[in-house]
Amino acid sequence: MDYLNKLNNKQREAALYTEGPLLILAGAGSGKTATMTHRIAHLIRDNGVSPYNILAVTFTNKAAGEMRDRVEEILGGSVNMWIMTFHAACLRILRRHADILGYTNSFIVYDPVDTKAVVKKILKDRAIDEKKFPVGSLLGAISHAKEAEIGPDRYKNEYGGGYREEIIAGVYSEYQKTLKDNNAMDFDDLLWNAVKVFDRDEAILLEYQNRFRYIMVDEYQDTNKTQYKFVRMLAEGSGNICVVGDDDQCIYQWRGADISNILDFEKDFPGAKVIKLEQNYRSTGNILAAAHSVIEHNTHRKSKKLWTDADDGSKIVYHRADNEKEEAYYVAQEINRLCTEDRKWNDFAVLYRTNAQSRNFEEALSARDIPYRVVGGVRYYDRKEIKDIVAYMRLVMNPADDLAMMRIINEPKRGIGGTTQAKIAKTAEVMGTSVFETLCDADIRNSLSAKASQMTAEMIETLQHYHDEMDNLRVSDIYDGLLNGTGYLKALEEKDNVEADGRIENLLEFKSVIYDYEEEGELTLSDFLERIALLSDIDNHDENENAVTLMTMHSAKGLEFPMVFMPGMEDGLFPSMRDNTEQEMEEERRLCYVGMTRAKERLCFTSAELRMLYGKTNYTRESQFLRELDPHLIDGDGIYVKKKEVELGSSVPFDGYAREIPAKPFNAFSAAKKEVHAKEKRRPIKLAAGDIVEHGKFGRGMVVKIDKGIVEVMFDTAGKKKLAVDVAPLTKVE
């Protein structure tokens, strides 16, 4: 048993505890994988348990592969046991027993592309408007229903009645029928159908209970209701279930994870042994103490506190910047200063709450020639939605840009598929005209479907309108008009899912880019597009390169870095403005804890007193999580706390406010969307000759003449201009 000597006392206790239910509360960086693999090895080598009788499930193929490799390394050879993901385990069971549910055992598994195609066909067959019922939104509703074990009939009975719910119920019913007719299952079906097999045939359940005498579950805090039921049914045979997880790192409730599974483990499995792995091998003492001072504010958690044999290390640094540009400049400057001969660029990570925050850091790092890579996403200017809207802007400037036109001809979806696009391009080639000019021909548009013809006409009209007026409009006005007039923003809003919200955030943040350039002085559309092209040409760095890592805190789970920067520590940004229930706030706090515990040696928080986000600039209030930090662990700028927030006898020093800070966080995301939509809904201003007006670009002037929607204005500095009343940014000066 010498191999167990590598474990600390608590790890060793967990590895040796083999009979009965066991909950291993494994804090961040506490060596959970080593504990699990040594426990499996101990069962096989020292207890004589056959690998055939062990089931170990986790969430990713990577984690399963790592676990298998470590077990085989300890045992000195390959093992024939189930170490796999939940989906893989359920699939293997269903390959033998799917006939119980009316499938053949050679059923196929539909991936997300397949399931989208199925729903699209259902919508088409039922003449349901995809804009009102986006495919992604419908699939999300179906997935949530399956996780809750709610079938189509029950869904209709419990949620039917309203128009939208009736539509979802109908699509759900037809979706399941289509899958069954095609002898197919989706990913959610794999989990639920395995549970159904156990429910319907006691003999099959007994067979697997007798086989899997020892069950281990990794990342238990991330299990959903169906996964919980799957492992519980199996464990009811021998009672030997070991789950490993950390309730403080449950950050995926928004996609189905049920934190109550780990919090209620002792209730679900009476007599369970609980072993806490609290010794951390990753971070310094101050980082762990700071992380604990935040997470202990959560009430729904298991009591535990990480500790380390390592030194206390440096205190956490906090910097309050004047604005988001200075914040990014400070981070880049600090990385440059700290990257000495003993440090490499890949020792540093910038972890932010939303992908939209990455843009300023990309620009600040590039300005200092610091290599970086964006993990869990693409560089800001390479994101699909940014490239799409830039293509629209290019077409406003140059309608003959066929490359831009072919990019957005079906973005958002207009019913112009690949075959039709090829025909349009060929027609343009034969006619010797641009694709834009070709689509200006009503006869050609009428050869399309009614929907495609109408939507294409609206797009052409919008592009032509802003092309004609581009010299009279600010770039930001053109941008808002394109978001609305092309239907791009509306299509994303109708999808109503996390991915679409992220794309909207990026589009609204792009408005901040425009405002930044407009503040520098006169900016034409041509100038702006040239600058963006130059920024977009910055080389993206290979992930194996020595480069600073930029990523969201969600993507950072499971990783570690010597030095971590956490920017945007402001109420409304982190914690997010959208999180206002106690449950949602606690998940945000767990996300903060995950971010903090990625740091090994140094941790730095930053915030901006003034932040332009999604094109709106506002004063910010420092994050609630900063106010929860033990102040004795912080160096740098002071964190201002209201007097009423300091309890009598508290060790927290009261400094008061040195500046005006809003009483509540400003919801920049909501405000930015309202501003864009307001421009679309704005009624044309009623003007008469002699009226004094203010123009967003040309300043003050006097109306000279109005004729058929065109107003002629003599401006004080810009001279005489003819403007389209319906889009001109004019206000009447009373």
XYZ file of C-alpha atoms in Angstrom:
734
model
C 0.000 0.000 0.000
C 3.008 2.279 -0.443
C 1.272 4.045 -3.326
C -1.208 5.502 -0.829
C 1.600 7.258 1.029
C 1.437 10.038 -1.566
C -1.929 11.086 -0.143
C -2.515 13.346 2.848
C -4.459 12.041 5.844
C -7.902 13.060 4.609
C -7.256 11.869 1.053
C -6.005 8.561 2.416
C -9.065 8.248 4.681
C -11.324 8.735 1.666
C -9.375 6.230 -0.443
C -9.584 3.571 2.280
C -13.294 4.085 3.007
C -14.876 1.642 0.569
C -18.176 0.428 2.027
C -21.380 2.438 2.232
C -22.255 5.930 0.979
C -19.412 8.447 0.978
C -19.433 12.154 0.225
C -16.002 13.613 -0.499
C -16.244 17.389 -0.276
C -13.227 18.311 -2.355
C -12.382 21.996 -2.251
C -10.626 23.767 -5.096
C -7.076 22.486 -5.637
C -7.420 19.782 -2.960
C -6.411 16.806 -5.127
C -9.781 15.176 -5.808
C -8.632 13.321 -8.923
C -5.696 11.771 -7.045
C -8.069 10.717 -4.261
C -10.564 9.120 -6.648
C -7.976 7.243 -8.695
C -6.184 5.927 -5.606
C -9.535 4.812 -4.177
C -10.274 2.840 -7.359
C -6.784 1.326 -7.300
C -7.221 0.369 -3.636
C -10.517 -1.375 -4.382
C -8.896 -3.434 -7.130
C -5.411 -4.077 -5.733
C -6.024 -4.410 -1.988
C -9.708 -5.373 -1.701
C -9.859 -7.820 -4.604
C -12.744 -6.023 -6.288
C -13.057 -6.841 -9.967
C -12.843 -3.801 -12.282
C -16.014 -5.267 -13.828
C -17.888 -4.308 -10.650
C -16.828 -0.641 -10.611
C -18.578 2.262 -12.343
C -16.984 5.722 -12.410
C -18.861 8.509 -14.184
C -17.937 12.096 -14.894
C -18.932 14.867 -17.296
C -16.287 15.092 -19.994
C -14.349 12.604 -22.062
C -11.180 14.441 -21.086
C -11.834 13.940 -17.360
C -12.739 10.288 -17.908
C -9.586 9.728 -19.944
C -7.391 11.366 -17.313
C -8.955 9.247 -14.573
C -8.449 6.044 -16.541
C -4.812 6.897 -17.320
C -4.031 7.583 -13.664
C -5.653 4.348 -12.478
C -3.740 2.330 -15.044
C -0.505 4.093 -14.087
C -0.977 3.125 -10.428
C -1.940 -0.475 -11.254
C 0.708 -0.869 -13.932
C -1.624 -2.051 -16.682
C -4.950 -1.558 -18.434
C -8.222 -2.119 -16.589
C -11.521 -3.328 -17.969
C -13.946 -1.077 -16.184
C -16.497 1.607 -16.949
C -14.773 4.977 -16.534
C -16.834 7.222 -18.770
C -19.262 10.099 -19.091
C -22.896 9.847 -18.035
C -24.010 9.873 -21.664
C -21.567 7.133 -22.665
C -22.677 4.900 -19.778
C -26.364 5.360 -20.602
C -25.716 4.758 -24.292
C -23.970 1.479 -23.512
C -26.935 0.331 -21.416
C -29.441 1.335 -24.089
C -27.512 -0.516 -26.793
C -28.605 -3.695 -25.000
C -32.052 -2.724 -23.776
C -33.567 -0.014 -25.990
C -36.110 -2.541 -27.277
C -37.848 -2.255 -23.887
C -38.857 1.259 -24.966
C -39.855 0.389 -28.521
C -36.516 1.210 -30.201
C -34.193 -1.220 -31.883
C -30.837 -1.597 -30.181
C -29.179 -0.129 -33.269
C -30.870 3.252 -32.738
C -28.979 6.344 -33.837
C -28.076 9.375 -31.729
C -29.017 12.803 -33.078
C -26.501 15.557 -32.434
C -27.511 19.242 -32.071
C -27.353 19.808 -35.832
C -29.766 16.925 -36.385
C -32.193 18.080 -33.698
C -32.285 21.601 -35.137
C -33.122 20.167 -38.547
C -35.988 18.154 -37.043
C -37.503 21.207 -35.321
C -37.064 23.351 -38.429
C -39.049 20.836 -40.476
C -41.789 20.703 -37.833
C -42.100 24.496 -37.884
C -42.261 24.508 -41.666
C -44.864 21.739 -41.798
C -47.018 23.501 -39.212
C -46.548 26.950 -40.750
C -45.133 28.283 -37.472
C -43.127 31.486 -37.745
C -39.525 30.678 -36.766
C -38.959 34.311 -35.818
C -41.640 34.052 -33.132
C -40.598 30.553 -32.083
C -36.828 30.254 -32.614
C -35.449 26.742 -32.969
C -32.938 27.172 -30.149
C -35.596 28.409 -27.754
C -37.881 25.457 -28.523
C -35.071 22.931 -28.101
C -34.162 24.574 -24.794
C -37.745 24.195 -23.546
C -37.804 20.552 -24.649
C -34.471 19.866 -22.943
C -35.636 21.411 -19.659
C -38.813 19.335 -19.824
C -36.840 16.123 -20.320
C -34.482 16.961 -17.434
C -37.576 17.273 -15.250
C -38.929 13.967 -16.691
C -41.910 15.719 -18.222
C -43.092 14.139 -21.469
C -45.152 15.850 -24.209
C -48.573 14.815 -22.849
C -47.767 15.889 -19.310
C -46.240 19.101 -20.608
C -49.461 19.938 -22.424
C -51.606 19.114 -19.397
C -49.484 21.059 -16.927
C -48.328 23.999 -19.032
C -50.871 24.188 -21.820
C -53.569 26.804 -22.050
C -51.616 29.753 -23.313
C -50.867 30.201 -27.013
C -47.095 29.927 -26.645
C -47.269 26.902 -24.345
C -49.657 25.134 -26.749
C -47.210 25.692 -29.608
C -44.292 24.342 -27.561
C -46.322 21.328 -26.467
C -47.278 20.580 -30.058
C -43.718 20.890 -31.334
C -42.443 18.756 -28.432
C -44.962 16.028 -29.214
C -44.128 16.011 -32.925
C -40.394 16.161 -32.157
C -40.530 13.036 -30.006
C -42.679 11.239 -32.587
C -40.181 12.086 -35.327
C -37.259 10.788 -33.275
C -39.135 7.585 -32.450
C -40.167 7.063 -36.088
C -36.520 7.453 -37.094
C -35.298 5.123 -34.332
C -33.300 8.003 -32.912
C -32.563 9.603 -29.548
C -31.105 12.981 -28.644
C -28.586 13.546 -25.837
C -31.287 14.160 -23.221
C -33.039 10.958 -24.267
C -29.915 8.914 -23.526
C -30.116 9.857 -19.848
C -33.880 9.744 -19.460
C -34.371 6.541 -21.454
C -31.758 4.695 -19.396
C -33.744 5.643 -16.299
C -36.960 4.549 -18.037
C -35.436 1.131 -18.763
C -34.644 0.707 -15.058
C -38.153 1.874 -14.125
C -39.906 -0.489 -16.527
C -37.882 -3.668 -16.056
C -36.843 -4.545 -12.533
C -34.760 -7.477 -13.755
C -32.574 -5.204 -15.876
C -32.111 -2.796 -12.988
C -31.191 -5.708 -10.700
C -28.642 -6.920 -13.269
C -26.792 -3.579 -13.232
C -27.145 -3.195 -9.463
C -25.486 -6.588 -9.037
C -22.772 -5.694 -11.505
C -21.883 -2.226 -10.256
C -21.169 -2.890 -6.591
C -19.047 0.247 -6.341
C -20.163 3.514 -7.910
C -18.154 6.739 -8.084
C -19.441 10.077 -9.367
C -17.158 13.024 -10.156
C -18.296 16.688 -10.055
C -21.468 15.648 -8.248
C -22.505 19.272 -7.734
C -23.074 19.519 -11.497
C -25.545 16.609 -11.779
C -29.119 17.285 -12.848
C -32.281 15.497 -11.753
C -32.002 12.680 -14.311
C -28.325 11.975 -13.593
C -29.083 11.952 -9.881
C -31.876 9.420 -10.361
C -29.674 7.238 -12.602
C -26.896 6.841 -10.020
C -29.290 6.564 -7.085
C -31.176 3.671 -8.696
C -27.915 1.821 -9.307
C -26.629 2.521 -5.792
C -29.753 1.113 -4.140
C -28.303 -2.341 -4.812
C -25.095 -2.341 -2.787
C -25.315 1.057 -1.147
C -21.684 1.650 -2.080
C -21.770 5.064 -3.699
C -18.993 7.617 -3.491
C -19.608 11.099 -4.839
C -16.954 13.778 -5.149
C -17.699 17.452 -5.545
C -17.699 20.954 -4.165
C -20.953 22.818 -3.641
C -18.935 26.059 -3.637
C -18.081 25.410 -7.289
C -21.614 24.756 -8.560
C -21.792 27.396 -11.319
C -23.946 25.671 -13.932
C -27.459 25.825 -12.473
C -28.488 27.864 -15.515
C -27.976 24.754 -17.638
C -29.630 22.220 -15.337
C -27.221 21.481 -12.475
C -29.116 20.922 -9.217
C -27.058 21.966 -6.186
C -29.515 20.222 -3.855
C -28.112 16.870 -5.036
C -24.863 17.458 -3.141
C -26.393 19.499 -0.305
C -28.947 16.744 0.459
C -26.609 13.764 0.021
C -26.784 12.726 3.686
C -30.605 12.858 3.579
C -30.733 10.816 0.385
C -28.229 8.249 1.670
C -28.689 7.847 5.442
C -25.556 6.951 7.345
C -23.323 8.570 4.745
C -19.738 9.321 5.669
C -18.560 12.860 4.881
C -14.867 13.549 4.378
C -13.692 17.066 3.648
C -10.597 17.667 1.541
C -9.672 21.129 2.731
C -5.908 21.163 2.238
C -5.217 23.182 -0.882
C -2.121 22.532 -3.000
C -2.623 25.408 -5.410
C -2.930 28.826 -3.782
C -1.215 30.929 -1.133
C -2.768 31.463 2.278
C -3.995 34.985 1.583
C -5.752 33.961 -1.626
C -7.549 31.117 0.166
C -8.515 33.335 3.118
C -9.873 35.999 0.754
C -11.866 33.446 -1.238
C -13.336 32.071 1.977
C -14.293 35.536 3.212
C -16.489 35.864 0.124
C -17.999 32.371 -0.163
C -18.942 32.175 3.526
C -21.663 34.739 2.786
C -23.582 31.967 0.992
C -26.117 30.326 3.304
C -26.836 27.253 1.188
C -23.469 25.491 1.445
C -21.579 22.843 3.362
C -19.311 24.201 6.049
C -15.629 23.947 5.056
C -12.570 26.138 4.769
C -9.530 25.605 2.587
C -6.067 25.852 4.142
C -2.519 25.394 2.932
C 0.986 24.661 4.162
C 2.218 27.316 1.762
C 3.166 30.821 2.883
C 0.564 33.572 3.134
C 2.101 35.161 0.056
C 1.224 38.573 -1.329
C -1.975 40.322 -0.372
C -4.725 40.643 -2.952
C -4.291 43.835 -4.962
C -7.233 46.097 -5.802
C -7.138 48.912 -8.361
C -10.004 51.331 -8.960
C -9.485 52.787 -12.444
C -11.020 55.968 -13.815
C -12.637 54.114 -16.726
C -12.591 50.812 -18.580
C -9.758 51.930 -20.882
C -7.519 52.816 -17.935
C -8.487 49.524 -16.286
C -7.268 47.530 -19.296
C -4.148 49.721 -19.555
C -3.354 49.041 -15.881
C -3.723 45.268 -16.311
C -1.519 45.251 -19.421
C 1.050 47.428 -17.644
C 1.125 45.139 -14.609
C 1.515 42.025 -16.756
C 4.358 43.700 -18.615
C 6.008 44.712 -15.309
C 5.626 41.303 -13.671
C 6.740 39.281 -16.673
C 10.423 39.067 -15.744
C 12.983 36.450 -16.663
C 11.389 34.076 -14.173
C 7.908 34.571 -15.611
C 6.349 33.723 -18.944
C 3.326 35.311 -20.597
C 1.292 32.144 -20.070
C 1.643 32.547 -16.298
C -0.986 35.297 -16.522
C -4.753 35.051 -16.945
C -7.462 37.719 -17.196
C -10.783 36.243 -16.060
C -13.930 38.256 -16.763
C -17.667 37.793 -16.239
C -18.793 38.236 -19.862
C -17.115 37.795 -23.232
C -17.991 41.398 -24.129
C -15.327 42.562 -21.644
C -12.453 41.022 -23.610
C -12.238 43.769 -26.239
C -10.460 46.401 -24.137
C -7.918 43.878 -22.866
C -7.199 42.597 -26.359
C -6.491 46.148 -27.504
C -4.411 47.057 -24.427
C -2.272 43.927 -24.701
C -1.829 44.382 -28.444
C -0.711 47.981 -27.904
C 2.140 46.683 -25.734
C 2.941 43.797 -28.122
C 1.972 41.295 -25.424
C 0.840 37.993 -26.970
C -2.567 36.738 -25.832
C -5.110 34.078 -26.645
C -8.841 34.003 -26.029
C -10.015 30.687 -24.570
C -13.593 29.465 -24.667
C -14.437 31.798 -27.510
C -12.895 33.732 -30.351
C -11.233 37.114 -30.372
C -13.705 39.979 -30.078
C -13.372 41.184 -33.671
C -13.482 37.626 -35.010
C -16.861 36.798 -33.475
C -19.558 35.938 -35.961
C -21.989 38.679 -34.944
C -19.281 41.349 -35.165
C -18.176 40.184 -38.612
C -21.830 40.090 -39.717
C -22.608 43.652 -38.651
C -19.325 44.916 -40.106
C -20.343 43.288 -43.401
C -23.602 45.274 -43.298
C -21.636 48.471 -42.658
C -19.328 47.677 -45.565
C -22.372 47.325 -47.817
C -23.673 50.721 -46.732
C -20.371 52.222 -47.803
C -19.978 50.043 -50.909
C -23.073 48.153 -52.138
C -20.902 46.408 -54.753
C -19.079 44.439 -52.044
C -20.219 40.952 -53.084
C -18.169 39.222 -50.385
C -19.991 41.167 -47.673
C -23.360 40.611 -49.350
C -22.926 36.837 -49.604
C -21.988 36.758 -45.926
C -25.197 38.406 -44.732
C -27.672 37.520 -47.477
C -29.240 34.978 -45.119
C -28.215 36.556 -41.801
C -30.657 36.695 -40.122
C -32.466 33.770 -41.734
C -34.478 34.920 -44.738
C -35.173 31.577 -46.362
C -32.312 31.952 -48.863
C -30.447 28.648 -48.669
C -27.131 27.697 -50.203
C -28.587 26.590 -53.542
C -30.569 29.809 -53.945
C -27.530 31.882 -52.993
C -25.487 30.164 -55.670
C -28.182 30.910 -58.276
C -28.318 34.581 -57.281
C -24.532 34.867 -57.490
C -24.545 33.199 -60.918
C -27.282 35.536 -62.135
C -25.253 38.543 -60.999
C -22.202 37.184 -62.806
C -24.149 36.674 -66.052
C -25.733 40.131 -65.829
C -22.388 41.733 -65.008
C -23.782 43.429 -61.913
C -23.170 43.187 -58.186
C -25.323 40.872 -56.066
C -26.820 43.969 -54.441
C -27.888 45.389 -57.820
C -29.263 42.005 -58.831
C -31.443 41.858 -55.732
C -32.696 45.382 -56.407
C -34.572 43.866 -59.364
C -38.100 43.099 -58.131
C -38.575 40.375 -60.759
C -35.538 38.497 -59.460
C -36.683 38.871 -55.867
C -40.127 37.615 -56.794
C -38.585 34.357 -57.992
C -37.843 33.648 -54.328
C -40.379 32.430 -51.791
C -42.815 35.042 -50.500
C -40.986 35.261 -47.152
C -37.550 35.476 -48.750
C -38.725 38.077 -51.251
C -40.240 40.339 -48.590
C -37.306 40.105 -46.176
C -34.764 40.646 -48.945
C -36.654 43.725 -50.151
C -36.597 45.137 -46.605
C -32.860 44.496 -46.347
C -32.126 46.152 -49.709
C -34.273 49.148 -48.783
C -32.450 49.555 -45.455
C -28.999 49.325 -47.039
C -29.919 51.739 -49.828
C -31.432 54.187 -47.368
C -28.318 54.375 -45.191
C -26.036 54.437 -48.224
C -27.843 57.531 -49.482
C -27.705 59.217 -46.064
C -24.310 58.028 -44.752
C -22.663 61.435 -45.174
C -25.405 63.007 -43.067
C -25.280 60.514 -40.219
C -22.891 59.572 -37.450
C -21.480 56.061 -37.638
C -23.358 55.226 -34.423
C -26.661 56.277 -36.071
C -25.957 54.038 -39.060
C -25.079 51.186 -36.715
C -28.326 51.442 -34.732
C -30.298 51.684 -37.950
C -28.706 48.520 -39.322
C -29.292 46.541 -36.119
C -32.979 47.372 -36.381
C -33.634 47.677 -40.089
C -31.981 44.386 -41.067
C -33.822 42.452 -38.350
C -30.497 41.194 -36.961
C -31.053 42.325 -33.369
C -34.681 41.209 -33.323
C -33.770 37.719 -34.537
C -31.302 37.291 -31.677
C -33.786 38.624 -29.103
C -36.405 36.143 -30.280
C -34.044 33.218 -29.725
C -34.119 34.061 -26.006
C -31.247 31.850 -24.877
C -27.841 32.248 -23.254
C -25.915 32.091 -26.539
C -28.119 34.746 -28.153
C -27.804 37.011 -25.099
C -24.021 36.730 -25.369
C -24.146 37.753 -29.028
C -26.382 40.728 -28.185
C -23.916 41.783 -25.479
C -21.104 41.746 -28.027
C -23.137 43.756 -30.553
C -24.052 46.370 -27.961
C -20.446 46.516 -26.753
C -19.418 47.178 -30.377
C -21.268 50.465 -30.010
C -18.701 51.393 -27.349
C -16.010 50.893 -29.995
C -17.827 53.329 -32.297
C -18.314 55.918 -29.542
C -14.619 55.709 -28.642
C -13.660 56.664 -32.189
C -16.367 59.327 -32.491
C -15.025 61.029 -29.378
C -11.667 61.459 -31.113
C -13.237 63.788 -33.671
C -14.797 63.660 -37.138
C -15.354 60.031 -38.091
C -16.638 58.800 -41.449
C -17.908 55.310 -42.069
C -14.907 54.724 -44.304
C -12.510 55.805 -41.537
C -14.150 53.515 -39.032
C -14.118 50.443 -41.268
C -10.454 50.995 -42.071
C -9.566 51.085 -38.381
C -11.563 47.943 -37.660
C -9.875 46.137 -40.557
C -6.463 46.951 -39.108
C -7.496 45.744 -35.647
C -8.967 42.582 -37.101
C -5.692 41.776 -38.822
C -3.856 41.298 -35.509
C -2.601 37.729 -35.535
C -4.406 35.326 -33.238
C -1.968 33.362 -31.128
C -1.796 29.585 -31.130
C -2.914 28.040 -27.845
C 0.491 26.405 -27.413
C 2.238 29.748 -27.655
C 3.597 31.614 -24.671
C 0.663 34.013 -24.330
C -1.575 35.682 -21.744
C -4.893 33.847 -21.361
C -8.189 35.746 -21.677
C -11.319 33.830 -20.709
C -14.584 33.902 -18.779
C -14.677 32.582 -15.228
C -17.079 29.846 -16.357
C -14.463 28.608 -18.832
C -11.696 28.764 -16.214
C -13.154 26.119 -13.905
C -10.609 23.341 -13.369
C -7.661 25.481 -14.502
C -4.962 27.328 -12.547
C -2.540 30.185 -13.205
C 0.255 31.733 -11.137
C -1.201 35.213 -11.606
C -4.867 36.080 -12.111
C -6.574 39.409 -12.852
C -10.327 39.708 -12.268
C -11.603 42.941 -13.885
C -15.053 44.492 -13.871
C -15.686 44.052 -10.137
C -18.794 46.244 -10.126
C -22.397 45.717 -9.152
C -24.412 45.209 -12.301
C -21.502 43.595 -14.108
C -20.287 41.153 -11.461
C -22.537 40.225 -9.813
C -24.585 40.466 -12.964
C -27.559 42.831 -12.983
C -29.739 39.952 -14.140
C -29.089 38.002 -10.949
C -31.344 39.302 -8.204
C -32.877 36.275 -6.468
C -31.048 34.764 -3.515
C -30.385 31.576 -5.494
C -28.967 33.487 -8.453
C -26.852 35.735 -6.240
C -25.346 32.731 -4.504
C -24.402 31.232 -7.860
C -22.709 34.504 -8.817
C -20.791 34.393 -5.537
C -19.716 30.815 -6.260
C -18.489 32.008 -9.656
C -16.412 34.680 -7.910
C -14.994 31.983 -5.635
C -14.081 29.838 -8.645
C -12.303 32.785 -10.264
C -10.344 33.615 -7.103
C -9.232 30.042 -6.517
C -7.716 29.798 -10.002
C -4.853 31.978 -8.711
C -1.760 30.276 -7.323
C 0.465 33.186 -6.268
C -1.047 36.576 -7.063
C -4.610 37.830 -7.425
C -5.648 41.289 -8.571
C -9.144 42.795 -8.710
C -9.942 45.855 -10.799
C -12.983 48.035 -11.378
C -13.744 51.245 -13.267
C -15.345 54.313 -11.719
C -16.845 55.212 -15.084
C -17.595 52.377 -17.480
C -18.810 52.491 -21.027
C -20.562 49.184 -21.582
C -22.864 48.429 -24.503
C -22.450 52.043 -25.602
C -23.658 53.537 -22.283
C -21.340 55.345 -19.874
C -22.251 55.448 -16.191
C -20.769 55.710 -12.729
C -20.385 52.308 -11.137
C -20.657 50.961 -7.638
C -17.926 48.609 -6.499
C -18.952 44.960 -6.432
C -20.737 43.546 -3.437
C -18.099 40.807 -3.486
C -15.351 43.385 -2.912
C -17.240 44.701 0.090
C -17.433 41.150 1.456
C -13.643 40.644 1.323
C -11.664 40.680 4.540
C -10.079 44.180 4.294
C -6.911 43.002 6.057
C -6.114 40.890 2.991
C -6.278 43.775 0.495
C -3.590 46.144 -0.738
C -4.039 49.049 -3.120
C -7.067 51.291 -3.444
C -9.685 51.489 -0.710
C -13.008 49.706 -1.096
C -15.700 52.109 0.004
C -18.390 50.838 2.317
C -21.550 52.609 3.445
C -21.610 53.348 7.142
C -24.776 51.325 7.625
C -23.038 48.314 6.062
C -20.415 48.306 8.839
C -21.682 46.493 11.933
C -20.895 47.830 15.389
C -17.563 46.454 16.535
C -16.591 45.331 13.038
C -12.927 45.331 12.096
C -13.805 46.817 8.719
C -12.485 50.403 8.561
C -15.082 52.993 7.567
C -13.736 55.360 4.947
C -17.005 56.724 3.619
C -17.486 57.633 -0.012
C -14.880 59.795 -1.689
C -17.100 60.285 -4.705
C -20.720 60.062 -5.737
C -21.680 56.427 -6.259
C -25.128 55.343 -7.441
C -27.439 53.780 -4.892
C -28.083 50.841 -7.187
C -26.261 49.388 -10.185
C -27.178 50.673 -13.618
C -28.459 48.028 -16.012
C -26.389 49.032 -19.041
C -27.450 45.989 -21.058
C -31.161 46.772 -20.772
C -30.647 50.494 -21.307
C -28.545 49.937 -24.433
C -31.194 47.711 -26.010
C -33.915 50.242 -25.199
C -31.888 53.017 -26.814
C -31.435 51.072 -30.051
C -35.128 50.180 -30.241
C -36.153 53.734 -29.373
C -34.437 55.013 -32.505
C -36.446 52.576 -34.601
C -39.713 53.638 -33.024
C -38.921 57.364 -33.132
C -41.567 59.326 -35.006
C -40.333 61.769 -37.675
C -40.007 65.231 -36.186
C -42.550 67.842 -37.365
C -40.676 70.782 -38.790
C -41.446 74.016 -40.550
C -39.312 76.580 -42.332
C -37.631 78.838 -39.807
C -37.388 76.203 -37.042
C -34.071 75.961 -35.197
C -32.794 72.376 -34.951
C -29.865 70.482 -33.455
C -28.204 67.682 -35.480
C -26.091 64.962 -33.889
C -23.284 65.439 -36.407
C -23.616 68.951 -37.874
C -24.680 70.898 -34.789
C -27.224 73.769 -34.810
C -28.999 75.117 -37.854
C -32.193 76.604 -39.287
C -34.753 74.803 -41.436
C -34.887 76.382 -44.888
C -37.257 74.090 -46.758
C -39.190 70.801 -46.418
C -40.367 68.714 -49.355
C -41.565 65.083 -49.434
C -39.653 63.833 -46.396
C -36.488 65.790 -47.223
C -35.533 68.737 -45.033
C -33.041 71.391 -46.117
C -31.128 72.912 -43.187
C -28.569 75.716 -43.104
C -26.125 74.770 -40.349
C -23.958 77.317 -38.555
C -20.702 75.470 -39.286
C -21.473 72.728 -41.808
C -23.404 74.824 -44.337
C -26.521 73.730 -46.202
C -27.507 70.043 -45.975
C -30.400 67.979 -47.340
C -31.505 65.310 -44.900
C -34.046 62.492 -44.768
C -36.399 63.455 -41.942
C -37.130 59.873 -40.863
C -33.494 58.993 -40.050
C -31.804 62.337 -39.439
C -30.762 62.744 -35.758
C -32.604 66.063 -35.419
C -34.165 67.692 -32.381
C -36.113 70.946 -32.410
C -34.663 73.750 -30.311
C -37.569 75.514 -28.612
